[in-house]
Amino acid sequence: MAIHKRLSNVDRLARWGIQVPIACVLCIDSYMETQSHLFFECPYSSYIRKKLLLWVGVNRQIGQWESEIGWLSLKVNNMNPTGAILGFLFAAAVYHIWMERNLRRCQQTTTDNRVKEITLQLQIAGQRRRNGSIFWIL
């Protein structure tokens, strides 16, 4: 749903006529919560994505939604283990950022260590693979 921009973030709800506070709940600035802001421009999200990319040895500047999807598509379609890991990390980051957003917006609570949760999920997924090749590049 995220890749097709179908998540019900604030700018989309506003277009439907639903009144909600427009500020992003993940950052301290008063930026409007758009999908691009939520997953790539927000300092909270940028920190998570940057940390995960550095963890697998990728040092790059986080761009806008379309450029990141294009870059990721090239990496994932490359059919190498790094591409599979990057695809997993992207999906997990989007999921965890969305869950954190929902916790903060709906329940006014927060989770402290999303990066650790994502890396643990990757390790568990790697252990489930029969050949274990996912760990050779880490």
PDB file of C-alpha atoms in Angstrom:
ATOM      1  CA  MET A   1       0.000   0.000   0.000  1.00  0.00           C
ATOM      2  CA  ALA A   2       2.839   2.390   0.770  1.00  0.00           C
ATOM      3  CA  ILE A   3       4.465   2.039  -2.661  1.00  0.00           C
ATOM      4  CA  HIS A   4       1.126   2.814  -4.313  1.00  0.00           C
ATOM      5  CA  LYS A   5       0.572   5.771  -1.934  1.00  0.00           C
ATOM      6  CA  ARG A   6      -2.599   4.257  -0.490  1.00  0.00           C
ATOM      7  CA  LEU A   7      -1.868   4.752   3.212  1.00  0.00           C
ATOM      8  CA  SER A   8      -4.289   7.030   5.023  1.00  0.00           C
ATOM      9  CA  ASN A   9      -1.854   9.716   6.044  1.00  0.00           C
ATOM     10  CA  VAL A  10      -2.957  13.238   6.937  1.00  0.00           C
ATOM     11  CA  ASP A  11      -2.779  14.848   3.488  1.00  0.00           C
ATOM     12  CA  ARG A  12      -4.875  12.034   2.024  1.00  0.00           C
ATOM     13  CA  LEU A  13      -7.443  12.254   4.846  1.00  0.00           C
ATOM     14  CA  ALA A  14      -7.677  16.018   4.295  1.00  0.00           C
ATOM     15  CA  ARG A  15      -8.493  15.438   0.614  1.00  0.00           C
ATOM     16  CA  TRP A  16     -11.353  13.205   1.747  1.00  0.00           C
ATOM     17  CA  GLY A  17     -12.649  16.014   3.975  1.00  0.00           C
ATOM     18  CA  ILE A  18     -11.647  14.388   7.264  1.00  0.00           C
ATOM     19  CA  GLN A  19     -10.368  16.921   9.779  1.00  0.00           C
ATOM     20  CA  VAL A  20      -7.284  15.769  11.708  1.00  0.00           C
ATOM     21  CA  PRO A  21      -4.227  17.607  13.058  1.00  0.00           C
ATOM     22  CA  ILE A  22      -1.883  18.015  10.091  1.00  0.00           C
ATOM     23  CA  ALA A  23       1.488  18.065  11.873  1.00  0.00           C
ATOM     24  CA  CYS A  24       3.762  15.051  11.646  1.00  0.00           C
ATOM     25  CA  VAL A  25       3.764  13.291  15.020  1.00  0.00           C
ATOM     26  CA  LEU A  26       7.225  11.806  14.479  1.00  0.00           C
ATOM     27  CA  CYS A  27       9.184  15.048  14.306  1.00  0.00           C
ATOM     28  CA  ILE A  28       9.206  18.135  16.452  1.00  0.00           C
ATOM     29  CA  ASP A  29       8.710  20.495  13.528  1.00  0.00           C
ATOM     30  CA  SER A  30       5.252  21.322  12.233  1.00  0.00           C
ATOM     31  CA  TYR A  31       5.615  19.750   8.807  1.00  0.00           C
ATOM     32  CA  MET A  32       2.474  18.405   7.203  1.00  0.00           C
ATOM     33  CA  GLU A  33       2.327  14.633   7.310  1.00  0.00           C
ATOM     34  CA  THR A  34       2.569  13.564   3.690  1.00  0.00           C
ATOM     35  CA  GLN A  35       3.749  10.150   2.603  1.00  0.00           C
ATOM     36  CA  SER A  36       7.019  11.561   1.301  1.00  0.00           C
ATOM     37  CA  HIS A  37       7.619  13.460   4.527  1.00  0.00           C
ATOM     38  CA  LEU A  38       6.619  10.554   6.747  1.00  0.00           C
ATOM     39  CA  PHE A  39       8.955   7.978   5.184  1.00  0.00           C
ATOM     40  CA  PHE A  40      11.860  10.044   3.810  1.00  0.00           C
ATOM     41  CA  GLU A  41      11.958  13.687   4.900  1.00  0.00           C
ATOM     42  CA  CYS A  42      11.064  13.345   8.577  1.00  0.00           C
ATOM     43  CA  PRO A  43      14.194  13.361  10.788  1.00  0.00           C
ATOM     44  CA  TYR A  44      12.867  10.328  12.699  1.00  0.00           C
ATOM     45  CA  SER A  45      12.382   8.282   9.527  1.00  0.00           C
ATOM     46  CA  SER A  46      15.639   9.473   7.983  1.00  0.00           C
ATOM     47  CA  TYR A  47      17.504   8.378  11.101  1.00  0.00           C
ATOM     48  CA  ILE A  48      15.991   4.885  10.934  1.00  0.00           C
ATOM     49  CA  ARG A  49      16.625   4.421   7.222  1.00  0.00           C
ATOM     50  CA  LYS A  50      20.158   5.855   7.409  1.00  0.00           C
ATOM     51  CA  LYS A  51      21.019   3.626  10.378  1.00  0.00           C
ATOM     52  CA  LEU A  52      19.722   0.509   8.583  1.00  0.00           C
ATOM     53  CA  LEU A  53      21.567   1.342   5.353  1.00  0.00           C
ATOM     54  CA  LEU A  54      24.828   1.920   7.225  1.00  0.00           C
ATOM     55  CA  TRP A  55      24.318  -1.385   9.015  1.00  0.00           C
ATOM     56  CA  VAL A  56      24.504  -3.196   5.661  1.00  0.00           C
ATOM     57  CA  GLY A  57      27.332  -1.020   4.360  1.00  0.00           C
ATOM     58  CA  VAL A  58      25.371   1.393   2.169  1.00  0.00           C
ATOM     59  CA  ASN A  59      26.265   5.053   2.687  1.00  0.00           C
ATOM     60  CA  ARG A  60      23.970   7.267   0.663  1.00  0.00           C
ATOM     61  CA  GLN A  61      21.858  10.366   1.085  1.00  0.00           C
ATOM     62  CA  ILE A  62      18.133   9.646   1.500  1.00  0.00           C
ATOM     63  CA  GLY A  63      16.184  11.216  -1.377  1.00  0.00           C
ATOM     64  CA  GLN A  64      12.549  11.843  -2.228  1.00  0.00           C
ATOM     65  CA  TRP A  65       9.938   9.071  -2.450  1.00  0.00           C
ATOM     66  CA  GLU A  66      10.156   8.503  -6.228  1.00  0.00           C
ATOM     67  CA  SER A  67      13.963   8.504  -6.379  1.00  0.00           C
ATOM     68  CA  GLU A  68      14.216   6.105  -3.426  1.00  0.00           C
ATOM     69  CA  ILE A  69      11.693   3.697  -4.952  1.00  0.00           C
ATOM     70  CA  GLY A  70      13.614   3.823  -8.250  1.00  0.00           C
ATOM     71  CA  TRP A  71      16.965   3.197  -6.527  1.00  0.00           C
ATOM     72  CA  LEU A  72      15.515   0.373  -4.471  1.00  0.00           C
ATOM     73  CA  SER A  73      13.895  -1.231  -7.543  1.00  0.00           C
ATOM     74  CA  LEU A  74      17.271  -1.368  -9.291  1.00  0.00           C
ATOM     75  CA  LYS A  75      18.924  -2.910  -6.238  1.00  0.00           C
ATOM     76  CA  VAL A  76      16.193  -5.477  -5.545  1.00  0.00           C
ATOM     77  CA  ASN A  77      15.885  -6.551  -9.189  1.00  0.00           C
ATOM     78  CA  ASN A  78      19.644  -7.108  -9.322  1.00  0.00           C
ATOM     79  CA  MET A  79      19.077 -10.636  -7.916  1.00  0.00           C
ATOM     80  CA  ASN A  80      21.888 -10.539  -5.366  1.00  0.00           C
ATOM     81  CA  PRO A  81      21.682 -11.070  -1.597  1.00  0.00           C
ATOM     82  CA  THR A  82      22.282  -7.388  -0.887  1.00  0.00           C
ATOM     83  CA  GLY A  83      19.228  -6.490  -2.956  1.00  0.00           C
ATOM     84  CA  ALA A  84      17.083  -8.936  -1.010  1.00  0.00           C
ATOM     85  CA  ILE A  85      18.306  -7.484   2.271  1.00  0.00           C
ATOM     86  CA  LEU A  86      17.695  -3.909   1.100  1.00  0.00           C
ATOM     87  CA  GLY A  87      14.165  -4.857   0.030  1.00  0.00           C
ATOM     88  CA  PHE A  88      13.491  -6.448   3.398  1.00  0.00           C
ATOM     89  CA  LEU A  89      14.912  -3.448   5.283  1.00  0.00           C
ATOM     90  CA  PHE A  90      12.860  -1.000   3.216  1.00  0.00           C
ATOM     91  CA  ALA A  91       9.625  -2.904   3.810  1.00  0.00           C
ATOM     92  CA  ALA A  92      10.389  -3.318   7.513  1.00  0.00           C
ATOM     93  CA  ALA A  93      11.290   0.368   7.879  1.00  0.00           C
ATOM     94  CA  VAL A  94       8.044   1.475   6.204  1.00  0.00           C
ATOM     95  CA  TYR A  95       6.051  -0.903   8.393  1.00  0.00           C
ATOM     96  CA  HIS A  96       7.733   0.175  11.629  1.00  0.00           C
ATOM     97  CA  ILE A  97       7.562   3.886  10.802  1.00  0.00           C
ATOM     98  CA  TRP A  98       3.852   3.503  10.040  1.00  0.00           C
ATOM     99  CA  MET A  99       3.283   1.588  13.286  1.00  0.00           C
ATOM    100  CA  GLU A 100       5.165   4.231  15.287  1.00  0.00           C
ATOM    101  CA  ARG A 101       3.116   6.946  13.598  1.00  0.00           C
ATOM    102  CA  ASN A 102      -0.092   5.144  14.535  1.00  0.00           C
ATOM    103  CA  LEU A 103       1.040   4.620  18.138  1.00  0.00           C
ATOM    104  CA  ARG A 104       1.825   8.299  18.516  1.00  0.00           C
ATOM    105  CA  ARG A 105      -1.220   9.594  16.670  1.00  0.00           C
ATOM    106  CA  CYS A 106      -3.852   7.267  18.115  1.00  0.00           C
ATOM    107  CA  GLN A 107      -2.547   6.165  21.501  1.00  0.00           C
ATOM    108  CA  GLN A 108      -0.069   8.950  22.374  1.00  0.00           C
ATOM    109  CA  THR A 109       2.616   6.357  23.169  1.00  0.00           C
ATOM    110  CA  THR A 110       6.000   5.607  21.639  1.00  0.00           C
ATOM    111  CA  THR A 111       8.434   2.734  21.091  1.00  0.00           C
ATOM    112  CA  ASP A 112      12.085   3.370  21.765  1.00  0.00           C
ATOM    113  CA  ASN A 113      14.086   1.028  19.593  1.00  0.00           C
ATOM    114  CA  ARG A 114      12.633   0.478  16.115  1.00  0.00           C
ATOM    115  CA  VAL A 115      16.052  -0.062  14.488  1.00  0.00           C
ATOM    116  CA  LYS A 116      16.854  -2.915  16.876  1.00  0.00           C
ATOM    117  CA  GLU A 117      13.471  -4.535  16.174  1.00  0.00           C
ATOM    118  CA  ILE A 118      14.067  -4.368  12.405  1.00  0.00           C
ATOM    119  CA  THR A 119      17.580  -5.838  12.614  1.00  0.00           C
ATOM    120  CA  LEU A 120      16.329  -8.667  14.814  1.00  0.00           C
ATOM    121  CA  GLN A 121      13.574  -9.410  12.294  1.00  0.00           C
ATOM    122  CA  LEU A 122      16.159  -9.559   9.506  1.00  0.00           C
ATOM    123  CA  GLN A 123      18.323 -11.969  11.475  1.00  0.00           C
ATOM    124  CA  ILE A 124      15.350 -14.207  12.238  1.00  0.00           C
ATOM    125  CA  ALA A 125      14.312 -14.183   8.582  1.00  0.00           C
ATOM    126  CA  GLY A 126      17.877 -15.051   7.584  1.00  0.00           C
ATOM    127  CA  GLN A 127      18.010 -17.970   9.990  1.00  0.00           C
ATOM    128  CA  ARG A 128      14.847 -19.381   8.430  1.00  0.00           C
ATOM    129  CA  ARG A 129      16.525 -19.574   5.046  1.00  0.00           C
ATOM    130  CA  ARG A 130      17.963 -23.027   4.446  1.00  0.00           C
ATOM    131  CA  ASN A 131      21.278 -21.987   2.921  1.00  0.00           C
ATOM    132  CA  GLY A 132      21.970 -19.086   5.309  1.00  0.00           C
ATOM    133  CA  SER A 133      23.537 -17.022   2.487  1.00  0.00           C
ATOM    134  CA  ILE A 134      21.924 -13.856   3.791  1.00  0.00           C
ATOM    135  CA  PHE A 135      24.566 -13.576   6.538  1.00  0.00           C
ATOM    136  CA  TRP A 136      27.613 -13.852   4.306  1.00  0.00           C
ATOM    137  CA  ILE A 137      27.417 -10.194   3.334  1.00  0.00           C
ATOM    138  CA  LEU A 138      26.719  -8.843   6.841  1.00  0.00           C
TER     139      LEU A 138
END
